Amino acid sequence: MSHELGRKQISLTVFENEPTARMAEQRLQQEGIPCVVRSLRGGPGLWGSTYNIPHDLLVNEEDEMRARDILDVPPQEIEERERAARDPSEKPQSMPFWMLTLVIVTVLAIAVVVGSRATT
């Protein structure tokens, strides 16, 4: 999707993973609506895979309502209201357990290396 003069791109919705975002992208492109999928938490060079991280679907502002109708996505205000009604204590996502484990193992490995060098 090229960013032409005077066209503003907006976030239509955020998908939980790349495959669902790509399916929505294909559906919109079949209907002639240009769109772009973008990873929200780093890309392939950062985590190795973007498969299981949230992806944003961007469309041109003038295509928003048509795209929402095609994908059956309610306006963002309604989405936010429904999300708050489901879980009013919704907390921001924390670091995944595997990532926390990796950080702890790395710190311990560095401590062992530094400790062994200090004793020799």
Short mmCIF file of N, CA, C and O in Angstrom, two decimals:
data_model
loop_
_atom_site.label_atom_id
_atom_site.label_comp_id
_atom_site.label_asym_id
_atom_site.label_seq_id
_atom_site.Cartn_x
_atom_site.Cartn_y
_atom_site.Cartn_z
N MET A 1 0.86 -1.17 0.00
CA MET A 1 0.00 0.00 0.00
C MET A 1 0.90 1.22 0.00
O MET A 1 1.70 1.40 0.90
N SER A 2 0.81 2.04 -0.99
CA SER A 2 1.64 3.23 -1.04
C SER A 2 0.96 4.36 -0.28
O SER A 2 -0.26 4.45 -0.24
N HIS A 3 1.76 5.20 0.33
CA HIS A 3 1.22 6.32 1.07
C HIS A 3 1.18 7.53 0.15
O HIS A 3 2.14 8.26 0.01
N GLU A 4 0.06 7.70 -0.54
CA GLU A 4 -0.08 8.79 -1.48
C GLU A 4 -0.38 10.08 -0.73
O GLU A 4 -0.89 10.06 0.38
N LEU A 5 -0.10 11.23 -1.37
CA LEU A 5 -0.37 12.51 -0.76
C LEU A 5 -1.84 12.65 -0.41
O LEU A 5 -2.72 12.29 -1.19
N GLY A 6 -2.11 13.14 0.78
CA GLY A 6 -3.49 13.36 1.18
C GLY A 6 -4.20 12.14 1.73
O GLY A 6 -5.33 12.22 2.16
N ARG A 7 -3.55 10.99 1.72
CA ARG A 7 -4.17 9.76 2.25
C ARG A 7 -3.56 9.45 3.61
O ARG A 7 -2.36 9.27 3.74
N LYS A 8 -4.43 9.35 4.58
CA LYS A 8 -3.98 9.04 5.93
C LYS A 8 -4.27 7.57 6.22
O LYS A 8 -5.37 7.09 6.00
N GLN A 9 -3.27 6.87 6.72
CA GLN A 9 -3.45 5.47 7.10
C GLN A 9 -3.85 5.41 8.57
O GLN A 9 -3.29 6.12 9.40
N ILE A 10 -4.83 4.55 8.87
CA ILE A 10 -5.27 4.40 10.25
C ILE A 10 -5.26 2.92 10.63
O ILE A 10 -5.32 2.05 9.77
N SER A 11 -5.21 2.68 11.92
CA SER A 11 -5.26 1.31 12.42
C SER A 11 -6.71 0.86 12.43
O SER A 11 -7.55 1.46 13.10
N LEU A 12 -6.99 -0.19 11.70
CA LEU A 12 -8.35 -0.73 11.67
C LEU A 12 -8.60 -1.57 12.91
O LEU A 12 -9.59 -1.41 13.61
N THR A 13 -7.69 -2.48 13.19
CA THR A 13 -7.78 -3.33 14.38
C THR A 13 -6.45 -4.02 14.60
O THR A 13 -5.59 -4.03 13.72
N VAL A 14 -6.28 -4.59 15.78
CA VAL A 14 -5.07 -5.34 16.12
C VAL A 14 -5.46 -6.81 16.27
O VAL A 14 -6.43 -7.14 16.94
N PHE A 15 -4.70 -7.67 15.61
CA PHE A 15 -4.92 -9.11 15.69
C PHE A 15 -3.89 -9.72 16.64
O PHE A 15 -2.78 -9.22 16.76
N GLU A 16 -4.25 -10.81 17.29
CA GLU A 16 -3.39 -11.46 18.27
C GLU A 16 -2.15 -12.12 17.67
O GLU A 16 -1.17 -12.34 18.35
N ASN A 17 -2.21 -12.46 16.36
CA ASN A 17 -1.07 -13.12 15.73
C ASN A 17 -1.03 -12.79 14.25
O ASN A 17 -1.98 -12.23 13.69
N GLU A 18 0.07 -13.16 13.61
CA GLU A 18 0.27 -12.83 12.20
C GLU A 18 -0.69 -13.56 11.26
O GLU A 18 -1.22 -12.94 10.34
N PRO A 19 -0.95 -14.86 11.45
CA PRO A 19 -1.82 -15.54 10.49
C PRO A 19 -3.22 -14.93 10.39
O PRO A 19 -3.75 -14.78 9.29
N THR A 20 -3.82 -14.55 11.50
CA THR A 20 -5.16 -13.95 11.42
C THR A 20 -5.10 -12.57 10.78
O THR A 20 -6.01 -12.20 10.02
N ALA A 21 -4.04 -11.84 11.04
CA ALA A 21 -3.88 -10.53 10.40
C ALA A 21 -3.71 -10.69 8.89
O ALA A 21 -4.28 -9.93 8.10
N ARG A 22 -2.96 -11.69 8.47
CA ARG A 22 -2.74 -11.93 7.03
C ARG A 22 -4.03 -12.37 6.33
O ARG A 22 -4.27 -12.00 5.18
N MET A 23 -4.85 -13.15 7.02
CA MET A 23 -6.13 -13.56 6.41
C MET A 23 -7.03 -12.34 6.19
O MET A 23 -7.66 -12.20 5.15
N ALA A 24 -7.06 -11.44 7.19
CA ALA A 24 -7.86 -10.22 7.05
C ALA A 24 -7.32 -9.35 5.92
O ALA A 24 -8.08 -8.78 5.13
N GLU A 25 -5.99 -9.26 5.83
CA GLU A 25 -5.34 -8.49 4.77
C GLU A 25 -5.75 -9.03 3.39
O GLU A 25 -6.13 -8.26 2.49
N GLN A 26 -5.72 -10.35 3.22
CA GLN A 26 -6.09 -10.96 1.94
C GLN A 26 -7.55 -10.69 1.62
O GLN A 26 -7.90 -10.40 0.47
N ARG A 27 -8.41 -10.77 2.62
CA ARG A 27 -9.84 -10.53 2.39
C ARG A 27 -10.09 -9.11 1.90
O ARG A 27 -10.85 -8.88 0.96
N LEU A 28 -9.42 -8.14 2.52
CA LEU A 28 -9.58 -6.75 2.10
C LEU A 28 -9.01 -6.52 0.70
O LEU A 28 -9.61 -5.81 -0.11
N GLN A 29 -7.88 -7.13 0.41
CA GLN A 29 -7.29 -6.97 -0.91
C GLN A 29 -8.16 -7.59 -2.00
O GLN A 29 -8.22 -7.07 -3.10
N GLN A 30 -8.87 -8.67 -1.68
CA GLN A 30 -9.81 -9.26 -2.63
C GLN A 30 -10.93 -8.28 -2.98
O GLN A 30 -11.46 -8.29 -4.09
N GLU A 31 -11.27 -7.44 -2.02
CA GLU A 31 -12.33 -6.44 -2.23
C GLU A 31 -11.79 -5.13 -2.79
O GLU A 31 -12.52 -4.16 -2.92
N GLY A 32 -10.48 -5.09 -3.09
CA GLY A 32 -9.89 -3.90 -3.68
C GLY A 32 -9.51 -2.82 -2.67
O GLY A 32 -9.29 -1.67 -3.04
N ILE A 33 -9.41 -3.18 -1.40
CA ILE A 33 -9.04 -2.22 -0.37
C ILE A 33 -7.55 -2.42 -0.04
O ILE A 33 -7.16 -3.47 0.47
N PRO A 34 -6.71 -1.43 -0.35
CA PRO A 34 -5.29 -1.56 -0.03
C PRO A 34 -5.09 -1.52 1.48
O PRO A 34 -5.74 -0.75 2.19
N CYS A 35 -4.19 -2.37 1.98
CA CYS A 35 -3.93 -2.41 3.42
C CYS A 35 -2.53 -2.93 3.68
O CYS A 35 -1.88 -3.48 2.80
N VAL A 36 -2.08 -2.74 4.92
CA VAL A 36 -0.75 -3.17 5.34
C VAL A 36 -0.86 -3.82 6.71
O VAL A 36 -1.59 -3.34 7.57
N VAL A 37 -0.13 -4.92 6.90
CA VAL A 37 -0.04 -5.57 8.20
C VAL A 37 1.32 -5.22 8.78
O VAL A 37 2.33 -5.29 8.08
N ARG A 38 1.32 -4.86 10.06
CA ARG A 38 2.58 -4.45 10.70
C ARG A 38 2.69 -5.10 12.07
O ARG A 38 1.74 -5.12 12.84
N SER A 39 3.86 -5.64 12.35
CA SER A 39 4.14 -6.26 13.65
C SER A 39 4.24 -5.17 14.71
O SER A 39 4.86 -4.14 14.48
N LEU A 40 3.65 -5.42 15.88
CA LEU A 40 3.66 -4.39 16.92
C LEU A 40 4.75 -4.55 17.96
O LEU A 40 4.99 -3.64 18.73
N ARG A 41 5.38 -5.68 18.01
CA ARG A 41 6.41 -5.89 19.03
C ARG A 41 7.70 -6.40 18.40
O ARG A 41 8.12 -7.52 18.63
N GLY A 42 8.32 -5.59 17.62
CA GLY A 42 9.54 -6.01 16.95
C GLY A 42 9.23 -6.81 15.71
O GLY A 42 8.08 -7.12 15.42
N GLY A 43 10.25 -7.14 15.00
CA GLY A 43 10.06 -7.89 13.76
C GLY A 43 10.90 -9.14 13.76
O GLY A 43 11.45 -9.53 14.78
N PRO A 44 11.02 -9.78 12.61
CA PRO A 44 11.77 -11.03 12.52
C PRO A 44 13.22 -10.89 13.01
O PRO A 44 13.76 -11.82 13.59
N GLY A 45 13.84 -9.75 12.82
CA GLY A 45 15.22 -9.58 13.26
C GLY A 45 15.34 -9.45 14.77
O GLY A 45 16.39 -9.71 15.34
N LEU A 46 14.27 -9.07 15.45
CA LEU A 46 14.32 -8.89 16.89
C LEU A 46 14.04 -10.18 17.64
O LEU A 46 14.80 -10.60 18.49
N TRP A 47 12.94 -10.85 17.33
CA TRP A 47 12.54 -12.04 18.08
C TRP A 47 12.77 -13.34 17.31
O TRP A 47 12.59 -14.41 17.86
N GLY A 48 13.07 -13.26 16.05
CA GLY A 48 13.27 -14.48 15.28
C GLY A 48 12.03 -14.88 14.51
O GLY A 48 12.09 -15.39 13.42
N SER A 49 10.87 -14.63 15.07
CA SER A 49 9.61 -14.95 14.40
C SER A 49 8.55 -13.97 14.87
O SER A 49 8.51 -13.61 16.04
N THR A 50 7.70 -13.56 13.97
CA THR A 50 6.63 -12.64 14.35
C THR A 50 5.29 -13.36 14.39
O THR A 50 4.25 -12.75 14.50
N TYR A 51 5.32 -14.68 14.31
CA TYR A 51 4.11 -15.49 14.22
C TYR A 51 3.14 -15.22 15.36
O TYR A 51 1.95 -15.05 15.15
N ASN A 52 3.62 -15.20 16.59
CA ASN A 52 2.73 -15.16 17.74
C ASN A 52 2.70 -13.83 18.47
O ASN A 52 2.46 -13.80 19.67
N ILE A 53 2.97 -12.74 17.81
CA ILE A 53 2.88 -11.44 18.46
C ILE A 53 1.82 -10.61 17.75
O ILE A 53 1.48 -10.86 16.60
N PRO A 54 1.26 -9.62 18.44
CA PRO A 54 0.17 -8.82 17.85
C PRO A 54 0.59 -8.11 16.56
O PRO A 54 1.74 -7.67 16.43
N HIS A 55 -0.36 -8.02 15.64
CA HIS A 55 -0.15 -7.34 14.37
C HIS A 55 -1.29 -6.34 14.14
O HIS A 55 -2.45 -6.64 14.41
N ASP A 56 -0.93 -5.18 13.66
CA ASP A 56 -1.87 -4.11 13.37
C ASP A 56 -2.23 -4.15 11.89
O ASP A 56 -1.38 -4.43 11.05
N LEU A 57 -3.49 -3.90 11.58
CA LEU A 57 -3.95 -3.83 10.18
C LEU A 57 -4.27 -2.38 9.86
O LEU A 57 -5.14 -1.78 10.48
N LEU A 58 -3.52 -1.81 8.92
CA LEU A 58 -3.68 -0.41 8.53
C LEU A 58 -4.41 -0.30 7.20
O LEU A 58 -4.13 -1.06 6.28
N VAL A 59 -5.35 0.64 7.13
CA VAL A 59 -6.06 0.93 5.88
C VAL A 59 -6.08 2.44 5.68
O VAL A 59 -5.85 3.20 6.62
N ASN A 60 -6.37 2.86 4.46
CA ASN A 60 -6.55 4.29 4.21
C ASN A 60 -7.82 4.75 4.93
O ASN A 60 -8.80 4.01 5.02
N GLU A 61 -7.78 5.96 5.44
CA GLU A 61 -8.89 6.49 6.24
C GLU A 61 -10.22 6.41 5.49
O GLU A 61 -11.25 6.06 6.06
N GLU A 62 -10.20 6.70 4.19
CA GLU A 62 -11.45 6.69 3.42
C GLU A 62 -12.02 5.29 3.21
O GLU A 62 -13.18 5.12 2.87
N ASP A 63 -11.19 4.26 3.45
CA ASP A 63 -11.65 2.87 3.30
C ASP A 63 -12.08 2.24 4.62
O ASP A 63 -12.50 1.08 4.65
N GLU A 64 -11.98 2.99 5.71
CA GLU A 64 -12.20 2.41 7.04
C GLU A 64 -13.57 1.75 7.20
O GLU A 64 -13.66 0.59 7.60
N MET A 65 -14.63 2.45 6.92
CA MET A 65 -15.97 1.91 7.18
C MET A 65 -16.26 0.69 6.30
O MET A 65 -16.83 -0.30 6.77
N ARG A 66 -15.85 0.74 5.06
CA ARG A 66 -16.06 -0.40 4.16
C ARG A 66 -15.27 -1.62 4.65
O ARG A 66 -15.77 -2.74 4.68
N ALA A 67 -14.02 -1.38 5.09
CA ALA A 67 -13.18 -2.47 5.60
C ALA A 67 -13.78 -3.05 6.88
O ALA A 67 -13.80 -4.27 7.07
N ARG A 68 -14.31 -2.20 7.75
CA ARG A 68 -14.95 -2.68 8.98
C ARG A 68 -16.16 -3.55 8.65
O ARG A 68 -16.39 -4.56 9.30
N ASP A 69 -16.93 -3.14 7.65
CA ASP A 69 -18.10 -3.93 7.24
C ASP A 69 -17.67 -5.29 6.70
O ASP A 69 -18.27 -6.31 7.04
N ILE A 70 -16.65 -5.32 5.86
CA ILE A 70 -16.20 -6.57 5.24
C ILE A 70 -15.68 -7.54 6.30
O ILE A 70 -16.00 -8.72 6.28
N LEU A 71 -14.90 -7.03 7.26
CA LEU A 71 -14.30 -7.90 8.28
C LEU A 71 -15.19 -8.04 9.52
O LEU A 71 -14.83 -8.78 10.44
N ASP A 72 -16.30 -7.33 9.54
CA ASP A 72 -17.21 -7.35 10.69
C ASP A 72 -16.48 -6.92 11.96
O ASP A 72 -16.54 -7.58 12.99
N VAL A 73 -15.74 -5.80 11.85
CA VAL A 73 -15.00 -5.23 12.97
C VAL A 73 -15.74 -3.97 13.42
O VAL A 73 -15.92 -3.05 12.62
N PRO A 74 -16.17 -3.92 14.69
CA PRO A 74 -16.88 -2.72 15.16
C PRO A 74 -15.93 -1.53 15.26
O PRO A 74 -14.70 -1.71 15.34
N PRO A 75 -16.45 -0.31 15.28
CA PRO A 75 -15.60 0.87 15.47
C PRO A 75 -14.79 0.74 16.76
O PRO A 75 -15.22 0.09 17.71
N GLN A 76 -13.64 1.38 16.82
CA GLN A 76 -12.73 1.23 17.95
C GLN A 76 -13.37 1.62 19.28
O GLN A 76 -13.09 1.01 20.30
N GLU A 77 -14.21 2.63 19.28
CA GLU A 77 -14.85 3.05 20.53
C GLU A 77 -15.69 1.91 21.11
O GLU A 77 -15.67 1.66 22.30
N ILE A 78 -16.40 1.20 20.24
CA ILE A 78 -17.23 0.09 20.69
C ILE A 78 -16.35 -1.06 21.16
O ILE A 78 -16.61 -1.69 22.19
N GLU A 79 -15.27 -1.34 20.42
CA GLU A 79 -14.32 -2.40 20.81
C GLU A 79 -13.76 -2.13 22.21
O GLU A 79 -13.71 -3.02 23.05
N GLU A 80 -13.34 -0.88 22.44
CA GLU A 80 -12.75 -0.53 23.74
C GLU A 80 -13.78 -0.64 24.86
O GLU A 80 -13.47 -1.13 25.94
N ARG A 81 -15.01 -0.22 24.59
CA ARG A 81 -16.07 -0.31 25.59
C ARG A 81 -16.36 -1.77 25.93
O ARG A 81 -16.51 -2.13 27.10
N GLU A 82 -16.44 -2.63 24.91
CA GLU A 82 -16.70 -4.05 25.13
C GLU A 82 -15.56 -4.71 25.89
O GLU A 82 -15.78 -5.53 26.78
N ARG A 83 -14.33 -4.35 25.56
CA ARG A 83 -13.17 -4.91 26.25
C ARG A 83 -13.18 -4.51 27.72
O ARG A 83 -12.93 -5.33 28.61
N ALA A 84 -13.50 -3.26 28.01
CA ALA A 84 -13.56 -2.78 29.39
C ALA A 84 -14.69 -3.47 30.16
O ALA A 84 -14.55 -3.77 31.34
N ALA A 85 -15.80 -3.73 29.49
CA ALA A 85 -16.93 -4.40 30.14
C ALA A 85 -16.58 -5.85 30.47
O ALA A 85 -17.00 -6.38 31.51
N ARG A 86 -15.83 -6.53 29.59
CA ARG A 86 -15.44 -7.92 29.84
C ARG A 86 -14.48 -8.03 31.01
O ARG A 86 -14.58 -8.92 31.84
N ASP A 87 -13.51 -7.14 31.08
CA ASP A 87 -12.49 -7.22 32.12
C ASP A 87 -12.07 -5.81 32.54
O ASP A 87 -11.11 -5.25 32.00
N PRO A 88 -12.77 -5.22 33.52
CA PRO A 88 -12.45 -3.84 33.93
C PRO A 88 -11.06 -3.71 34.57
O PRO A 88 -10.50 -2.65 34.61
N SER A 89 -10.51 -4.81 35.05
CA SER A 89 -9.19 -4.76 35.68
C SER A 89 -8.09 -5.19 34.72
O SER A 89 -7.04 -5.65 35.16
N GLU A 90 -8.34 -5.07 33.42
CA GLU A 90 -7.35 -5.51 32.42
C GLU A 90 -6.03 -4.81 32.65
O GLU A 90 -5.95 -3.60 32.77
N LYS A 91 -4.99 -5.61 32.75
CA LYS A 91 -3.65 -5.10 33.01
C LYS A 91 -2.83 -5.17 31.74
O LYS A 91 -3.07 -6.01 30.89
N PRO A 92 -1.81 -4.30 31.63
CA PRO A 92 -0.93 -4.41 30.47
C PRO A 92 -0.22 -5.76 30.48
O PRO A 92 0.03 -6.32 31.54
N GLN A 93 0.11 -6.26 29.31
CA GLN A 93 0.76 -7.56 29.22
C GLN A 93 2.16 -7.48 29.81
O GLN A 93 2.89 -6.52 29.60
N SER A 94 2.52 -8.51 30.57
CA SER A 94 3.85 -8.57 31.15
C SER A 94 4.76 -9.39 30.24
O SER A 94 4.33 -9.96 29.25
N MET A 95 6.02 -9.45 30.63
CA MET A 95 7.00 -10.19 29.85
C MET A 95 6.63 -11.68 29.86
O MET A 95 6.30 -12.22 30.90
N PRO A 96 6.67 -12.35 28.71
CA PRO A 96 6.36 -13.78 28.67
C PRO A 96 7.33 -14.57 29.56
O PRO A 96 8.49 -14.20 29.73
N PHE A 97 6.85 -15.67 30.11
CA PHE A 97 7.63 -16.48 31.03
C PHE A 97 8.94 -16.96 30.41
O PHE A 97 9.99 -16.92 31.05
N TRP A 98 8.89 -17.41 29.15
CA TRP A 98 10.11 -17.91 28.51
C TRP A 98 11.17 -16.83 28.40
O TRP A 98 12.36 -17.08 28.53
N MET A 99 10.72 -15.58 28.18
CA MET A 99 11.67 -14.48 28.03
C MET A 99 12.29 -14.15 29.39
O MET A 99 13.50 -13.90 29.49
N LEU A 100 11.47 -14.17 30.43
CA LEU A 100 11.98 -13.93 31.78
C LEU A 100 13.00 -15.01 32.16
O LEU A 100 14.05 -14.71 32.72
N THR A 101 12.70 -16.26 31.83
CA THR A 101 13.61 -17.36 32.11
C THR A 101 14.93 -17.16 31.37
O THR A 101 16.01 -17.36 31.94
N LEU A 102 14.86 -16.75 30.12
CA LEU A 102 16.07 -16.51 29.34
C LEU A 102 16.93 -15.41 29.96
O LEU A 102 18.15 -15.54 30.05
N VAL A 103 16.30 -14.35 30.42
CA VAL A 103 17.03 -13.24 31.05
C VAL A 103 17.73 -13.73 32.32
O VAL A 103 18.90 -13.44 32.55
N ILE A 104 17.01 -14.50 33.15
CA ILE A 104 17.59 -15.00 34.40
C ILE A 104 18.77 -15.93 34.11
O ILE A 104 19.84 -15.81 34.74
N VAL A 105 18.63 -16.85 33.16
CA VAL A 105 19.72 -17.77 32.82
C VAL A 105 20.92 -17.00 32.30
O VAL A 105 22.07 -17.30 32.65
N THR A 106 20.70 -15.99 31.49
CA THR A 106 21.79 -15.18 30.94
C THR A 106 22.54 -14.45 32.06
O THR A 106 23.78 -14.45 32.09
N VAL A 107 21.80 -13.85 32.98
CA VAL A 107 22.43 -13.14 34.10
C VAL A 107 23.24 -14.11 34.96
O VAL A 107 24.37 -13.81 35.36
N LEU A 108 22.68 -15.29 35.23
CA LEU A 108 23.41 -16.29 36.01
C LEU A 108 24.68 -16.75 35.29
O LEU A 108 25.73 -16.92 35.92
N ALA A 109 24.61 -16.96 33.99
CA ALA A 109 25.78 -17.39 33.22
C ALA A 109 26.87 -16.33 33.27
O ALA A 109 28.06 -16.65 33.44
N ILE A 110 26.49 -15.08 33.15
CA ILE A 110 27.48 -13.99 33.22
C ILE A 110 28.10 -13.94 34.61
O ILE A 110 29.31 -13.78 34.75
N ALA A 111 27.29 -14.14 35.65
CA ALA A 111 27.81 -14.12 37.02
C ALA A 111 28.81 -15.25 37.23
O ALA A 111 29.85 -15.06 37.89
N VAL A 112 28.53 -16.43 36.69
CA VAL A 112 29.44 -17.57 36.84
C VAL A 112 30.76 -17.28 36.13
O VAL A 112 31.84 -17.54 36.67
N VAL A 113 30.69 -16.75 34.92
CA VAL A 113 31.91 -16.44 34.16
C VAL A 113 32.74 -15.39 34.89
O VAL A 113 33.96 -15.54 35.07
N VAL A 114 32.11 -14.34 35.35
CA VAL A 114 32.83 -13.27 36.05
C VAL A 114 33.41 -13.81 37.36
O VAL A 114 34.54 -13.53 37.71
N GLY A 115 32.62 -14.63 38.08
CA GLY A 115 33.10 -15.21 39.33
C GLY A 115 34.28 -16.13 39.14
O GLY A 115 35.23 -16.15 39.92
N SER A 116 34.25 -16.94 38.08
CA SER A 116 35.36 -17.87 37.83
C SER A 116 36.62 -17.12 37.42
O SER A 116 37.73 -17.55 37.75
N ARG A 117 36.50 -16.02 36.74
CA ARG A 117 37.67 -15.23 36.35
C ARG A 117 38.27 -14.52 37.56
O ARG A 117 39.47 -14.31 37.64
N ALA A 118 37.42 -14.13 38.49
CA ALA A 118 37.89 -13.42 39.68
C ALA A 118 38.68 -14.35 40.59
O ALA A 118 39.58 -13.91 41.31
N THR A 119 38.35 -15.65 40.59
CA THR A 119 39.04 -16.59 41.47
C THR A 119 40.32 -17.13 40.87
O THR A 119 41.08 -17.80 41.55
N THR A 120 40.56 -16.91 39.58
CA THR A 120 41.79 -17.46 38.97
C THR A 120 42.87 -16.44 38.88
O THR A 120 42.83 -15.32 39.05
#
